[in-house]
Amino acid sequence: MDAALIQHYGDELYQALQSRQPVAPLTEREPAITVDDAYQIQLRMIQRRLDAGETVVGKKIGVTSQVVMDMLGVNQPDFGHLLSGMVFNEGEPVRVSSLIAPRAEAEVAFILGRDLTGPGVTAADVLRATDCVMPCFEIVDSRIKDWKIKIQDTVADNASCGVLTLGGVRRSPRDLDLALAGMVLEKNGEIVSTSCGASVQGSPVNAVAWLANTLGRLGISLKAGDVILSGSQSPLVPVKAGDSLYCSVGGLGGTSVRFVE
């Protein structure tokens, strides 16, 4: 895909973000689009947000479960950028009118205490480099109409990032086994899913190592202070105004998010 088309689709997705008006799937309009093309489109979309005054605060990992990989026909996760305008404090309500078709995921966030540069990063390296972990919600959103996405669509759309909330107890990942830590997700007081960290690449730590190594091959490092969302441990939960969600993770306590008009 040539540079003009990459810029066109990146700008289109940025405008969809601003107007909250979704666009037709890129894979329908550009059947030959590759995942590499999609990452270039993602970078153009992110640059538009940086030009508007946001800053990069970390990365997210998506498509970490085998079920979602099978659905999208891929054999590895994807990643997107977290920006300052995406971050909500615990207790701060999320306006659904600021999103298009929001769906919530519960996961574990890593806050890095030192840089991580791949390739060659191991799970042990991730543990040493992480300052703390905590439960979080990622509210994913798609600028692609009706969530009719293939892997190229979601990658181009910054891995369907919406907003995120961080909360719960901050603990060192060296003090607990994240693969075995159970997670319970509740919506409006009712349990909607239970899981454990092993559902994410065998452990959320492995997912962060994958990210560091994938970025390392592109000449990009994860930096001290970065927030890394390690991948959903829950199904996608559609949300609307009036909904509230709570997730708890063994050893990390819980965090909540609520949605308003």
mmCIF file of N, CA and C in Angstrom, residues 106 180-187 190-199 232-235 237 246-249:
data_model
loop_
_atom_site.group_PDB
_atom_site.id
_atom_site.type_symbol
_atom_site.label_atom_id
_atom_site.label_comp_id
_atom_site.label_asym_id
_atom_site.label_seq_id
_atom_site.Cartn_x
_atom_site.Cartn_y
_atom_site.Cartn_z
ATOM 1 N N ALA A 106 -11.620 -6.790 31.233
ATOM 2 C CA ALA A 106 -10.897 -6.739 32.505
ATOM 3 C C ALA A 106 -9.534 -7.401 32.308
ATOM 4 N N LEU A 180 -1.755 -17.883 37.922
ATOM 5 C CA LEU A 180 -2.757 -18.567 38.744
ATOM 6 C C LEU A 180 -3.744 -17.612 39.401
ATOM 7 N N ALA A 181 -3.465 -16.319 39.358
ATOM 8 C CA ALA A 181 -4.336 -15.346 40.023
ATOM 9 C C ALA A 181 -5.709 -15.331 39.350
ATOM 10 N N GLY A 182 -6.748 -15.592 40.127
ATOM 11 C CA GLY A 182 -8.099 -15.629 39.583
ATOM 12 C C GLY A 182 -8.677 -14.238 39.409
ATOM 13 N N MET A 183 -9.531 -14.096 38.388
ATOM 14 C CA MET A 183 -10.212 -12.827 38.146
ATOM 15 C C MET A 183 -11.713 -13.082 38.080
ATOM 16 N N VAL A 184 -12.479 -12.228 38.748
ATOM 17 C CA VAL A 184 -13.941 -12.276 38.705
ATOM 18 C C VAL A 184 -14.430 -10.938 38.183
ATOM 19 N N LEU A 185 -15.286 -10.969 37.179
ATOM 20 C CA LEU A 185 -15.851 -9.750 36.596
ATOM 21 C C LEU A 185 -17.348 -9.717 36.861
ATOM 22 N N GLU A 186 -17.811 -8.586 37.398
ATOM 23 C CA GLU A 186 -19.236 -8.388 37.675
ATOM 24 C C GLU A 186 -19.751 -7.196 36.876
ATOM 25 N N LYS A 187 -20.967 -7.346 36.382
ATOM 26 C CA LYS A 187 -21.665 -6.246 35.704
ATOM 27 C C LYS A 187 -22.967 -5.997 36.431
ATOM 28 N N GLU A 190 -23.824 -8.606 39.056
ATOM 29 C CA GLU A 190 -23.927 -10.018 38.688
ATOM 30 C C GLU A 190 -22.631 -10.491 38.045
ATOM 31 N N ILE A 191 -22.176 -11.676 38.415
ATOM 32 C CA ILE A 191 -20.947 -12.232 37.849
ATOM 33 C C ILE A 191 -21.176 -12.583 36.379
ATOM 34 N N VAL A 192 -20.300 -12.078 35.519
ATOM 35 C CA VAL A 192 -20.413 -12.380 34.091
ATOM 36 C C VAL A 192 -19.255 -13.244 33.592
ATOM 37 N N SER A 193 -18.135 -13.289 34.333
ATOM 38 C CA SER A 193 -17.064 -14.188 33.911
ATOM 39 C C SER A 193 -16.093 -14.425 35.059
ATOM 40 N N THR A 194 -15.470 -15.583 35.009
ATOM 41 C CA THR A 194 -14.362 -15.911 35.909
ATOM 42 C C THR A 194 -13.229 -16.457 35.052
ATOM 43 N N SER A 195 -12.016 -16.202 35.459
ATOM 44 C CA SER A 195 -10.870 -16.630 34.657
ATOM 45 C C SER A 195 -9.624 -16.592 35.533
ATOM 46 N N CYS A 196 -8.491 -16.888 34.924
ATOM 47 C CA CYS A 196 -7.213 -16.701 35.603
ATOM 48 C C CYS A 196 -6.196 -16.213 34.587
ATOM 49 N N GLY A 197 -5.058 -15.766 35.078
ATOM 50 C CA GLY A 197 -4.064 -15.167 34.202
ATOM 51 C C GLY A 197 -3.531 -16.086 33.127
ATOM 52 N N ALA A 198 -3.632 -17.384 33.335
ATOM 53 C CA ALA A 198 -3.131 -18.329 32.333
ATOM 54 C C ALA A 198 -3.886 -18.239 31.014
ATOM 55 N N SER A 199 -5.071 -17.588 31.016
ATOM 56 C CA SER A 199 -5.839 -17.439 29.781
ATOM 57 C C SER A 199 -5.187 -16.450 28.821
ATOM 58 N N SER A 232 -6.880 -9.025 27.621
ATOM 59 C CA SER A 232 -8.128 -9.281 28.335
ATOM 60 C C SER A 232 -8.183 -10.680 28.928
ATOM 61 N N GLN A 233 -8.644 -10.747 30.181
ATOM 62 C CA GLN A 233 -8.925 -12.030 30.822
ATOM 63 C C GLN A 233 -10.432 -12.290 30.873
ATOM 64 N N SER A 234 -11.213 -11.435 30.225
ATOM 65 C CA SER A 234 -12.672 -11.590 30.241
ATOM 66 C C SER A 234 -13.202 -11.503 28.822
ATOM 67 N N PRO A 235 -14.442 -11.954 28.617
ATOM 68 C CA PRO A 235 -15.085 -11.697 27.325
ATOM 69 C C PRO A 235 -15.320 -10.201 27.155
ATOM 70 N N VAL A 237 -17.546 -7.201 27.055
ATOM 71 C CA VAL A 237 -18.843 -6.947 27.677
ATOM 72 C C VAL A 237 -19.392 -5.622 27.150
ATOM 73 N N TYR A 246 -17.241 -4.234 37.955
ATOM 74 C CA TYR A 246 -16.252 -4.416 39.015
ATOM 75 C C TYR A 246 -15.479 -5.682 38.713
ATOM 76 N N CYS A 247 -14.161 -5.608 38.781
ATOM 77 C CA CYS A 247 -13.365 -6.823 38.632
ATOM 78 C C CYS A 247 -12.406 -6.930 39.809
ATOM 79 N N SER A 248 -12.193 -8.154 40.250
ATOM 80 C CA SER A 248 -11.249 -8.412 41.328
ATOM 81 C C SER A 248 -10.251 -9.461 40.859
ATOM 82 N N VAL A 249 -9.004 -9.276 41.275
ATOM 83 C CA VAL A 249 -7.922 -10.186 40.909
ATOM 84 C C VAL A 249 -7.263 -10.666 42.191
#
